[in-house]
Amino acid sequence: RQRLLDTSVKIDDDMGFATLTSITAYNSAHTNLSGDGDFTPAPILLQNVTRNVFSRSEELRLAASPASAVKWVVGAFFQNRDVLNALVIPFDDGTGKPNGSFALASHDDGTSKSYAGFGQATTEVLPKTDLTLGLRYDSDKRTSSDANFAGSGAEKTFSATQPKVSLEYHWTSDFQTYLSAAKGFRSGGFNAFFSVGTPTRDYGEQIDKNYEFGFKGRFLDRRLSVDGAFYHTDVDNQQLFFINANPPSQNVNTIDKAKINGGELEVAAEIAQGLQLSAGMGLADSKIVRFALSPDAEGKTVPLSPTYTAQIGASYSHPLPNGWTLASYANIHRRGPIYWDSLNTLSTQPRDALDLRISLQSEHFFITPFGRNLLNEQYPTSALVDGFGPGRIGRFMSEPRTYGVELGSKF
């Protein structure tokens, strides 16, 4: 069972030389999952998982007017977030109900107070050549405490300064190439207190250093677009999310150093009035460079990352009387081979997913029948290598073929 609430208010103030923007948001998510806790046919354990997230945020941006010779933006961001992660594993009374005793009861309350300041400017430094310089600073103070375990309180601040530089050359108004270097940041955090050991209680922030060369082209009166990129990324403390079976917990481990080489190519074409075709492919060669927890994994492929992805899509829209439009979209997506552990002992072969949407929409209303995974492919979304003992693997499978209808309105 899940309940989601997303609210935001955006205010723009045109000051002439620049536009001041304020975005205030409140979001909440309530998730509750119940089911078998021992993953066997025997009535031994049950489980109940609750995750509640409440966040309040404010962002202020000041951006140069479109007529400005130098395109610039400066801003600040603040977010206050409260998170509850509760896991209760009662013993089964033999009828699918709790018998009053528990194998585990965890009630972890966490907070995150994060703020950031950022700025970026783009200007023409040579004919047809634009230079972009950017800088961002993030700080995130996190706490974690489990009411059911004495001494579980933890607090730590994660922060990073992230520069960016990009050079873009416009060969024509419809074709440009670019070269960029940037540093990225993902905050660290805390694993469940009762699962401390491997993984550790806290895990560090992830730092990415990315170098990219790419191009963007529009041809045939902009009816054909071709975008491509090649990149190299050095990753420190790459965060990997996984599930433990004993003790049952959701955790994050970090790989000390990894490197990723890859490329992407996307093509889209309007072949007739209202009819568009698209295709794309991405390749990624990701290797573990250093992993103190598992030295034998060095040189292996980083787990949980497919070696390639590909998609082919088609969309068609047709105007109808009285302001209505019929819009349809079909997409087939292939996920390449993926490893589930750092030693690359368990993998899943390529899988395809076919999705279809047909929407009837007006200015204020829409009704959209849809189908997901129409090929009914079954594949793991996560896997537990030796999760239930040596050679005993646990898998969490994808959703089967799914149908539905979405109804909505906007004003």
JSON list of C-alpha atoms in Angstrom, two decimals, residues 19-231:
[
{"chain": "A", "resi": 19, "resn": "THR", "atom": "CA", "xyz": [14.03, 36.84, -13.18]},
{"chain": "A", "resi": 20, "resn": "LEU", "atom": "CA", "xyz": [13.74, 35.87, -9.51]},
{"chain": "A", "resi": 21, "resn": "THR", "atom": "CA", "xyz": [12.15, 32.44, -9.00]},
{"chain": "A", "resi": 22, "resn": "SER", "atom": "CA", "xyz": [10.96, 30.87, -5.77]},
{"chain": "A", "resi": 23, "resn": "ILE", "atom": "CA", "xyz": [9.93, 27.19, -5.58]},
{"chain": "A", "resi": 24, "resn": "THR", "atom": "CA", "xyz": [8.42, 26.00, -2.30]},
{"chain": "A", "resi": 25, "resn": "ALA", "atom": "CA", "xyz": [7.55, 22.30, -2.02]},
{"chain": "A", "resi": 26, "resn": "TYR", "atom": "CA", "xyz": [6.11, 19.80, 0.44]},
{"chain": "A", "resi": 27, "resn": "ASN", "atom": "CA", "xyz": [6.17, 16.07, -0.32]},
{"chain": "A", "resi": 28, "resn": "SER", "atom": "CA", "xyz": [5.17, 12.98, 1.59]},
{"chain": "A", "resi": 29, "resn": "ALA", "atom": "CA", "xyz": [5.25, 9.26, 0.85]},
{"chain": "A", "resi": 30, "resn": "HIS", "atom": "CA", "xyz": [3.74, 6.50, 2.98]},
{"chain": "A", "resi": 31, "resn": "THR", "atom": "CA", "xyz": [4.63, 2.91, 2.06]},
{"chain": "A", "resi": 32, "resn": "ASN", "atom": "CA", "xyz": [3.57, -0.28, 3.82]},
{"chain": "A", "resi": 33, "resn": "LEU", "atom": "CA", "xyz": [4.43, -3.80, 2.66]},
{"chain": "A", "resi": 34, "resn": "SER", "atom": "CA", "xyz": [3.41, -7.05, 4.32]},
{"chain": "A", "resi": 35, "resn": "GLY", "atom": "CA", "xyz": [4.14, -10.65, 3.45]},
{"chain": "A", "resi": 36, "resn": "ASP", "atom": "CA", "xyz": [6.06, -13.83, 4.14]},
{"chain": "A", "resi": 37, "resn": "GLY", "atom": "CA", "xyz": [9.27, -13.26, 6.08]},
{"chain": "A", "resi": 38, "resn": "ASP", "atom": "CA", "xyz": [11.18, -16.54, 5.62]},
{"chain": "A", "resi": 39, "resn": "PHE", "atom": "CA", "xyz": [10.64, -16.99, 1.83]},
{"chain": "A", "resi": 40, "resn": "THR", "atom": "CA", "xyz": [9.77, -20.67, 2.25]},
{"chain": "A", "resi": 41, "resn": "PRO", "atom": "CA", "xyz": [6.42, -22.55, 2.07]},
{"chain": "A", "resi": 42, "resn": "ALA", "atom": "CA", "xyz": [6.57, -23.15, 5.85]},
{"chain": "A", "resi": 43, "resn": "PRO", "atom": "CA", "xyz": [4.62, -20.78, 8.17]},
{"chain": "A", "resi": 44, "resn": "ILE", "atom": "CA", "xyz": [7.65, -19.52, 10.14]},
{"chain": "A", "resi": 45, "resn": "LEU", "atom": "CA", "xyz": [8.03, -15.75, 9.82]},
{"chain": "A", "resi": 46, "resn": "LEU", "atom": "CA", "xyz": [5.98, -12.79, 8.64]},
{"chain": "A", "resi": 47, "resn": "GLN", "atom": "CA", "xyz": [7.21, -9.30, 7.82]},
{"chain": "A", "resi": 48, "resn": "ASN", "atom": "CA", "xyz": [5.86, -5.78, 7.83]},
{"chain": "A", "resi": 49, "resn": "VAL", "atom": "CA", "xyz": [7.87, -2.94, 6.30]},
{"chain": "A", "resi": 50, "resn": "THR", "atom": "CA", "xyz": [6.92, 0.72, 6.75]},
{"chain": "A", "resi": 51, "resn": "ARG", "atom": "CA", "xyz": [8.70, 3.65, 5.13]},
{"chain": "A", "resi": 52, "resn": "ASN", "atom": "CA", "xyz": [7.42, 7.20, 5.60]},
{"chain": "A", "resi": 53, "resn": "VAL", "atom": "CA", "xyz": [9.16, 10.25, 4.12]},
{"chain": "A", "resi": 54, "resn": "PHE", "atom": "CA", "xyz": [8.26, 13.90, 4.71]},
{"chain": "A", "resi": 55, "resn": "SER", "atom": "CA", "xyz": [10.22, 16.70, 3.03]},
{"chain": "A", "resi": 56, "resn": "ARG", "atom": "CA", "xyz": [10.00, 20.48, 2.91]},
{"chain": "A", "resi": 57, "resn": "SER", "atom": "CA", "xyz": [12.18, 22.45, 0.52]},
{"chain": "A", "resi": 58, "resn": "GLU", "atom": "CA", "xyz": [12.80, 25.95, -0.76]},
{"chain": "A", "resi": 59, "resn": "GLU", "atom": "CA", "xyz": [14.80, 27.03, -3.81]},
{"chain": "A", "resi": 60, "resn": "LEU", "atom": "CA", "xyz": [15.59, 30.60, -4.86]},
{"chain": "A", "resi": 61, "resn": "ARG", "atom": "CA", "xyz": [17.06, 31.35, -8.30]},
{"chain": "A", "resi": 62, "resn": "LEU", "atom": "CA", "xyz": [18.08, 34.55, -9.99]},
{"chain": "A", "resi": 63, "resn": "ALA", "atom": "CA", "xyz": [18.55, 34.12, -13.75]},
{"chain": "A", "resi": 64, "resn": "ALA", "atom": "CA", "xyz": [19.71, 36.62, -16.34]},
{"chain": "A", "resi": 65, "resn": "SER", "atom": "CA", "xyz": [17.20, 37.91, -18.86]},
{"chain": "A", "resi": 66, "resn": "PRO", "atom": "CA", "xyz": [17.18, 36.22, -22.30]},
{"chain": "A", "resi": 67, "resn": "ALA", "atom": "CA", "xyz": [18.60, 39.42, -23.83]},
{"chain": "A", "resi": 68, "resn": "SER", "atom": "CA", "xyz": [21.72, 39.33, -21.65]},
{"chain": "A", "resi": 69, "resn": "ALA", "atom": "CA", "xyz": [25.04, 38.73, -23.45]},
{"chain": "A", "resi": 70, "resn": "VAL", "atom": "CA", "xyz": [26.17, 36.55, -20.56]},
{"chain": "A", "resi": 71, "resn": "LYS", "atom": "CA", "xyz": [23.71, 33.84, -19.56]},
{"chain": "A", "resi": 72, "resn": "TRP", "atom": "CA", "xyz": [23.99, 33.37, -15.80]},
{"chain": "A", "resi": 73, "resn": "VAL", "atom": "CA", "xyz": [22.08, 31.94, -12.86]},
{"chain": "A", "resi": 74, "resn": "VAL", "atom": "CA", "xyz": [22.76, 31.94, -9.12]},
{"chain": "A", "resi": 75, "resn": "GLY", "atom": "CA", "xyz": [20.72, 30.33, -6.40]},
{"chain": "A", "resi": 76, "resn": "ALA", "atom": "CA", "xyz": [20.33, 28.58, -3.09]},
{"chain": "A", "resi": 77, "resn": "PHE", "atom": "CA", "xyz": [18.48, 25.46, -1.98]},
{"chain": "A", "resi": 78, "resn": "PHE", "atom": "CA", "xyz": [17.36, 24.11, 1.41]},
{"chain": "A", "resi": 79, "resn": "GLN", "atom": "CA", "xyz": [15.58, 20.87, 2.30]},
{"chain": "A", "resi": 80, "resn": "ASN", "atom": "CA", "xyz": [14.47, 19.40, 5.62]},
{"chain": "A", "resi": 81, "resn": "ARG", "atom": "CA", "xyz": [13.51, 15.72, 5.45]},
{"chain": "A", "resi": 82, "resn": "ASP", "atom": "CA", "xyz": [12.24, 13.21, 8.03]},
{"chain": "A", "resi": 83, "resn": "VAL", "atom": "CA", "xyz": [12.36, 9.48, 7.31]},
{"chain": "A", "resi": 84, "resn": "LEU", "atom": "CA", "xyz": [10.92, 6.51, 9.21]},
{"chain": "A", "resi": 85, "resn": "ASN", "atom": "CA", "xyz": [12.15, 3.01, 8.34]},
{"chain": "A", "resi": 86, "resn": "ALA", "atom": "CA", "xyz": [10.36, 0.37, 10.40]},
{"chain": "A", "resi": 87, "resn": "LEU", "atom": "CA", "xyz": [10.84, -3.39, 10.01]},
{"chain": "A", "resi": 88, "resn": "VAL", "atom": "CA", "xyz": [8.87, -5.85, 12.14]},
{"chain": "A", "resi": 89, "resn": "ILE", "atom": "CA", "xyz": [9.33, -9.62, 11.70]},
{"chain": "A", "resi": 90, "resn": "PRO", "atom": "CA", "xyz": [6.91, -11.57, 13.91]},
{"chain": "A", "resi": 91, "resn": "PHE", "atom": "CA", "xyz": [6.74, -15.33, 14.19]},
{"chain": "A", "resi": 92, "resn": "ASP", "atom": "CA", "xyz": [3.85, -16.97, 12.33]},
{"chain": "A", "resi": 93, "resn": "ASP", "atom": "CA", "xyz": [1.23, -18.70, 14.50]},
{"chain": "A", "resi": 94, "resn": "GLY", "atom": "CA", "xyz": [0.68, -21.22, 11.71]},
{"chain": "A", "resi": 95, "resn": "THR", "atom": "CA", "xyz": [-2.32, -19.42, 10.21]},
{"chain": "A", "resi": 96, "resn": "GLY", "atom": "CA", "xyz": [-0.57, -16.44, 8.68]},
{"chain": "A", "resi": 97, "resn": "LYS", "atom": "CA", "xyz": [-0.99, -14.22, 11.74]},
{"chain": "A", "resi": 98, "resn": "PRO", "atom": "CA", "xyz": [1.58, -13.03, 14.32]},
{"chain": "A", "resi": 99, "resn": "ASN", "atom": "CA", "xyz": [1.88, -15.19, 17.46]},
{"chain": "A", "resi": 100, "resn": "GLY", "atom": "CA", "xyz": [2.99, -12.25, 19.67]},
{"chain": "A", "resi": 101, "resn": "SER", "atom": "CA", "xyz": [6.77, -12.81, 19.59]},
{"chain": "A", "resi": 102, "resn": "PHE", "atom": "CA", "xyz": [9.26, -11.25, 17.21]},
{"chain": "A", "resi": 103, "resn": "ALA", "atom": "CA", "xyz": [12.45, -12.26, 15.46]},
{"chain": "A", "resi": 104, "resn": "LEU", "atom": "CA", "xyz": [13.20, -8.57, 14.86]},
{"chain": "A", "resi": 105, "resn": "ALA", "atom": "CA", "xyz": [11.59, -5.20, 15.54]},
{"chain": "A", "resi": 106, "resn": "SER", "atom": "CA", "xyz": [13.33, -2.10, 14.24]},
{"chain": "A", "resi": 107, "resn": "HIS", "atom": "CA", "xyz": [12.06, 1.51, 14.29]},
{"chain": "A", "resi": 108, "resn": "ASP", "atom": "CA", "xyz": [14.65, 3.81, 12.73]},
{"chain": "A", "resi": 109, "resn": "ASP", "atom": "CA", "xyz": [14.03, 7.56, 12.61]},
{"chain": "A", "resi": 110, "resn": "GLY", "atom": "CA", "xyz": [16.30, 9.62, 10.39]},
{"chain": "A", "resi": 111, "resn": "THR", "atom": "CA", "xyz": [16.62, 13.27, 9.47]},
{"chain": "A", "resi": 112, "resn": "SER", "atom": "CA", "xyz": [18.38, 15.17, 6.72]},
{"chain": "A", "resi": 113, "resn": "LYS", "atom": "CA", "xyz": [19.02, 18.91, 6.71]},
{"chain": "A", "resi": 114, "resn": "SER", "atom": "CA", "xyz": [20.69, 19.87, 3.45]},
{"chain": "A", "resi": 115, "resn": "TYR", "atom": "CA", "xyz": [21.53, 23.15, 1.80]},
{"chain": "A", "resi": 116, "resn": "ALA", "atom": "CA", "xyz": [23.30, 24.15, -1.38]},
{"chain": "A", "resi": 117, "resn": "GLY", "atom": "CA", "xyz": [24.53, 27.25, -3.17]},
{"chain": "A", "resi": 118, "resn": "PHE", "atom": "CA", "xyz": [25.16, 27.29, -6.90]},
{"chain": "A", "resi": 119, "resn": "GLY", "atom": "CA", "xyz": [26.03, 29.52, -9.82]},
{"chain": "A", "resi": 120, "resn": "GLN", "atom": "CA", "xyz": [26.70, 29.15, -13.52]},
{"chain": "A", "resi": 121, "resn": "ALA", "atom": "CA", "xyz": [27.56, 31.49, -16.39]},
{"chain": "A", "resi": 122, "resn": "THR", "atom": "CA", "xyz": [27.85, 31.01, -20.16]},
{"chain": "A", "resi": 123, "resn": "THR", "atom": "CA", "xyz": [29.43, 33.49, -22.56]},
{"chain": "A", "resi": 124, "resn": "GLU", "atom": "CA", "xyz": [30.88, 33.57, -26.07]},
{"chain": "A", "resi": 125, "resn": "VAL", "atom": "CA", "xyz": [34.69, 33.65, -25.74]},
{"chain": "A", "resi": 126, "resn": "LEU", "atom": "CA", "xyz": [35.47, 33.20, -29.45]},
{"chain": "A", "resi": 127, "resn": "PRO", "atom": "CA", "xyz": [33.31, 33.28, -32.59]},
{"chain": "A", "resi": 128, "resn": "LYS", "atom": "CA", "xyz": [30.83, 30.36, -32.42]},
{"chain": "A", "resi": 129, "resn": "THR", "atom": "CA", "xyz": [32.47, 29.19, -29.16]},
{"chain": "A", "resi": 130, "resn": "ASP", "atom": "CA", "xyz": [30.69, 29.29, -25.79]},
{"chain": "A", "resi": 131, "resn": "LEU", "atom": "CA", "xyz": [32.37, 28.74, -22.42]},
{"chain": "A", "resi": 132, "resn": "THR", "atom": "CA", "xyz": [30.36, 27.64, -19.39]},
{"chain": "A", "resi": 133, "resn": "LEU", "atom": "CA", "xyz": [31.70, 27.78, -15.83]},
{"chain": "A", "resi": 134, "resn": "GLY", "atom": "CA", "xyz": [29.73, 26.49, -12.88]},
{"chain": "A", "resi": 135, "resn": "LEU", "atom": "CA", "xyz": [30.18, 25.87, -9.17]},
{"chain": "A", "resi": 136, "resn": "ARG", "atom": "CA", "xyz": [27.98, 24.22, -6.56]},
{"chain": "A", "resi": 137, "resn": "TYR", "atom": "CA", "xyz": [28.42, 23.46, -2.87]},
{"chain": "A", "resi": 138, "resn": "ASP", "atom": "CA", "xyz": [26.29, 20.87, -1.01]},
{"chain": "A", "resi": 139, "resn": "SER", "atom": "CA", "xyz": [26.12, 20.09, 2.70]},
{"chain": "A", "resi": 140, "resn": "ASP", "atom": "CA", "xyz": [23.86, 17.42, 4.18]},
{"chain": "A", "resi": 141, "resn": "LYS", "atom": "CA", "xyz": [23.62, 16.78, 7.93]},
{"chain": "A", "resi": 142, "resn": "ARG", "atom": "CA", "xyz": [22.06, 13.38, 8.61]},
{"chain": "A", "resi": 143, "resn": "THR", "atom": "CA", "xyz": [21.00, 11.61, 11.79]},
{"chain": "A", "resi": 144, "resn": "SER", "atom": "CA", "xyz": [19.74, 8.09, 12.50]},
{"chain": "A", "resi": 145, "resn": "SER", "atom": "CA", "xyz": [18.42, 6.51, 15.69]},
{"chain": "A", "resi": 146, "resn": "ASP", "atom": "CA", "xyz": [16.54, 3.26, 16.30]},
{"chain": "A", "resi": 147, "resn": "ALA", "atom": "CA", "xyz": [14.11, 3.52, 19.22]},
{"chain": "A", "resi": 148, "resn": "ASN", "atom": "CA", "xyz": [14.38, -0.24, 19.82]},
{"chain": "A", "resi": 149, "resn": "PHE", "atom": "CA", "xyz": [18.19, -0.35, 20.13]},
{"chain": "A", "resi": 150, "resn": "ALA", "atom": "CA", "xyz": [20.09, 1.55, 22.83]},
{"chain": "A", "resi": 151, "resn": "GLY", "atom": "CA", "xyz": [23.21, 3.36, 21.60]},
{"chain": "A", "resi": 152, "resn": "SER", "atom": "CA", "xyz": [22.06, 3.42, 17.97]},
{"chain": "A", "resi": 153, "resn": "GLY", "atom": "CA", "xyz": [22.15, 7.21, 17.60]},
{"chain": "A", "resi": 154, "resn": "ALA", "atom": "CA", "xyz": [24.43, 8.48, 14.83]},
{"chain": "A", "resi": 155, "resn": "GLU", "atom": "CA", "xyz": [25.06, 11.87, 13.23]},
{"chain": "A", "resi": 156, "resn": "LYS", "atom": "CA", "xyz": [27.30, 12.97, 10.37]},
{"chain": "A", "resi": 157, "resn": "THR", "atom": "CA", "xyz": [27.61, 15.78, 7.83]},
{"chain": "A", "resi": 158, "resn": "PHE", "atom": "CA", "xyz": [28.44, 15.05, 4.19]},
{"chain": "A", "resi": 159, "resn": "SER", "atom": "CA", "xyz": [29.58, 17.85, 1.87]},
{"chain": "A", "resi": 160, "resn": "ALA", "atom": "CA", "xyz": [31.35, 18.57, -1.40]},
{"chain": "A", "resi": 161, "resn": "THR", "atom": "CA", "xyz": [32.29, 21.39, -3.75]},
{"chain": "A", "resi": 162, "resn": "GLN", "atom": "CA", "xyz": [31.46, 20.62, -7.38]},
{"chain": "A", "resi": 163, "resn": "PRO", "atom": "CA", "xyz": [33.00, 22.62, -10.23]},
{"chain": "A", "resi": 164, "resn": "LYS", "atom": "CA", "xyz": [31.97, 22.35, -13.88]},
{"chain": "A", "resi": 165, "resn": "VAL", "atom": "CA", "xyz": [33.51, 23.61, -17.12]},
{"chain": "A", "resi": 166, "resn": "SER", "atom": "CA", "xyz": [32.15, 23.15, -20.63]},
{"chain": "A", "resi": 167, "resn": "LEU", "atom": "CA", "xyz": [33.25, 24.35, -24.08]},
{"chain": "A", "resi": 168, "resn": "GLU", "atom": "CA", "xyz": [30.72, 24.29, -26.92]},
{"chain": "A", "resi": 169, "resn": "TYR", "atom": "CA", "xyz": [31.41, 25.01, -30.61]},
{"chain": "A", "resi": 170, "resn": "HIS", "atom": "CA", "xyz": [28.52, 25.84, -32.97]},
{"chain": "A", "resi": 171, "resn": "TRP", "atom": "CA", "xyz": [29.49, 24.63, -36.44]},
{"chain": "A", "resi": 172, "resn": "THR", "atom": "CA", "xyz": [26.08, 25.78, -37.69]},
{"chain": "A", "resi": 173, "resn": "SER", "atom": "CA", "xyz": [22.88, 26.88, -36.01]},
{"chain": "A", "resi": 174, "resn": "ASP", "atom": "CA", "xyz": [21.77, 23.22, -36.07]},
{"chain": "A", "resi": 175, "resn": "PHE", "atom": "CA", "xyz": [24.97, 21.36, -35.25]},
{"chain": "A", "resi": 176, "resn": "GLN", "atom": "CA", "xyz": [27.31, 21.71, -32.28]},
{"chain": "A", "resi": 177, "resn": "THR", "atom": "CA", "xyz": [29.96, 19.75, -30.44]},
{"chain": "A", "resi": 178, "resn": "TYR", "atom": "CA", "xyz": [30.94, 20.10, -26.80]},
{"chain": "A", "resi": 179, "resn": "LEU", "atom": "CA", "xyz": [33.58, 19.04, -24.30]},
{"chain": "A", "resi": 180, "resn": "SER", "atom": "CA", "xyz": [32.90, 19.11, -20.56]},
{"chain": "A", "resi": 181, "resn": "ALA", "atom": "CA", "xyz": [34.36, 18.17, -17.20]},
{"chain": "A", "resi": 182, "resn": "ALA", "atom": "CA", "xyz": [32.32, 18.12, -14.01]},
{"chain": "A", "resi": 183, "resn": "LYS", "atom": "CA", "xyz": [32.32, 16.81, -10.46]},
{"chain": "A", "resi": 184, "resn": "GLY", "atom": "CA", "xyz": [29.18, 15.26, -8.94]},
{"chain": "A", "resi": 185, "resn": "PHE", "atom": "CA", "xyz": [28.08, 14.47, -5.39]},
{"chain": "A", "resi": 186, "resn": "ARG", "atom": "CA", "xyz": [25.70, 11.99, -3.75]},
{"chain": "A", "resi": 187, "resn": "SER", "atom": "CA", "xyz": [25.29, 12.30, -0.01]},
{"chain": "A", "resi": 188, "resn": "GLY", "atom": "CA", "xyz": [26.28, 9.49, 2.33]},
{"chain": "A", "resi": 189, "resn": "GLY", "atom": "CA", "xyz": [24.03, 8.08, 5.02]},
{"chain": "A", "resi": 190, "resn": "PHE", "atom": "CA", "xyz": [23.40, 5.31, 7.55]},
{"chain": "A", "resi": 191, "resn": "ASN", "atom": "CA", "xyz": [22.51, 1.63, 7.32]},
{"chain": "A", "resi": 192, "resn": "ALA", "atom": "CA", "xyz": [20.23, -0.07, 9.83]},
{"chain": "A", "resi": 193, "resn": "PHE", "atom": "CA", "xyz": [21.85, -0.34, 13.27]},
{"chain": "A", "resi": 194, "resn": "PHE", "atom": "CA", "xyz": [20.96, -4.03, 13.68]},
{"chain": "A", "resi": 195, "resn": "SER", "atom": "CA", "xyz": [22.73, -4.95, 10.41]},
{"chain": "A", "resi": 196, "resn": "VAL", "atom": "CA", "xyz": [26.08, -3.36, 11.35]},
{"chain": "A", "resi": 197, "resn": "GLY", "atom": "CA", "xyz": [29.14, -5.45, 10.47]},
{"chain": "A", "resi": 198, "resn": "THR", "atom": "CA", "xyz": [29.09, -5.79, 6.73]},
{"chain": "A", "resi": 199, "resn": "PRO", "atom": "CA", "xyz": [27.86, -3.27, 5.77]},
{"chain": "A", "resi": 200, "resn": "THR", "atom": "CA", "xyz": [29.14, -0.61, 8.16]},
{"chain": "A", "resi": 201, "resn": "ARG", "atom": "CA", "xyz": [26.79, 1.68, 10.10]},
{"chain": "A", "resi": 202, "resn": "ASP", "atom": "CA", "xyz": [27.58, 4.72, 7.94]},
{"chain": "A", "resi": 203, "resn": "TYR", "atom": "CA", "xyz": [28.62, 4.95, 4.32]},
{"chain": "A", "resi": 204, "resn": "GLY", "atom": "CA", "xyz": [30.43, 7.86, 2.70]},
{"chain": "A", "resi": 205, "resn": "GLU", "atom": "CA", "xyz": [29.41, 10.31, 0.03]},
{"chain": "A", "resi": 206, "resn": "GLN", "atom": "CA", "xyz": [29.86, 9.26, -3.59]},
{"chain": "A", "resi": 207, "resn": "ILE", "atom": "CA", "xyz": [32.01, 11.53, -5.75]},
{"chain": "A", "resi": 208, "resn": "ASP", "atom": "CA", "xyz": [31.95, 11.33, -9.55]},
{"chain": "A", "resi": 209, "resn": "LYS", "atom": "CA", "xyz": [34.44, 13.02, -11.85]},
{"chain": "A", "resi": 210, "resn": "ASN", "atom": "CA", "xyz": [32.99, 13.00, -15.34]},
{"chain": "A", "resi": 211, "resn": "TYR", "atom": "CA", "xyz": [34.63, 13.90, -18.67]},
{"chain": "A", "resi": 212, "resn": "GLU", "atom": "CA", "xyz": [32.43, 13.99, -21.76]},
{"chain": "A", "resi": 213, "resn": "PHE", "atom": "CA", "xyz": [32.61, 14.75, -25.47]},
{"chain": "A", "resi": 214, "resn": "GLY", "atom": "CA", "xyz": [29.44, 14.93, -27.51]},
{"chain": "A", "resi": 215, "resn": "PHE", "atom": "CA", "xyz": [27.47, 16.42, -30.38]},
{"chain": "A", "resi": 216, "resn": "LYS", "atom": "CA", "xyz": [23.92, 17.55, -31.10]},
{"chain": "A", "resi": 217, "resn": "GLY", "atom": "CA", "xyz": [22.56, 17.84, -34.62]},
{"chain": "A", "resi": 218, "resn": "ARG", "atom": "CA", "xyz": [19.28, 18.84, -36.26]},
{"chain": "A", "resi": 219, "resn": "PHE", "atom": "CA", "xyz": [18.82, 18.09, -39.96]},
{"chain": "A", "resi": 220, "resn": "LEU", "atom": "CA", "xyz": [16.18, 18.10, -42.75]},
{"chain": "A", "resi": 221, "resn": "ASP", "atom": "CA", "xyz": [14.46, 21.24, -41.45]},
{"chain": "A", "resi": 222, "resn": "ARG", "atom": "CA", "xyz": [14.82, 19.88, -37.90]},
{"chain": "A", "resi": 223, "resn": "ARG", "atom": "CA", "xyz": [12.74, 16.79, -38.70]},
{"chain": "A", "resi": 224, "resn": "LEU", "atom": "CA", "xyz": [15.76, 14.60, -37.88]},
{"chain": "A", "resi": 225, "resn": "SER", "atom": "CA", "xyz": [17.80, 14.87, -34.69]},
{"chain": "A", "resi": 226, "resn": "VAL", "atom": "CA", "xyz": [20.97, 12.95, -33.86]},
{"chain": "A", "resi": 227, "resn": "ASP", "atom": "CA", "xyz": [22.68, 13.26, -30.45]},
{"chain": "A", "resi": 228, "resn": "GLY", "atom": "CA", "xyz": [25.73, 11.35, -29.28]},
{"chain": "A", "resi": 229, "resn": "ALA", "atom": "CA", "xyz": [28.24, 11.37, -26.43]},
{"chain": "A", "resi": 230, "resn": "PHE", "atom": "CA", "xyz": [31.32, 9.55, -25.17]},
{"chain": "A", "resi": 231, "resn": "TYR", "atom": "CA", "xyz": [32.30, 9.74, -21.53]}
]
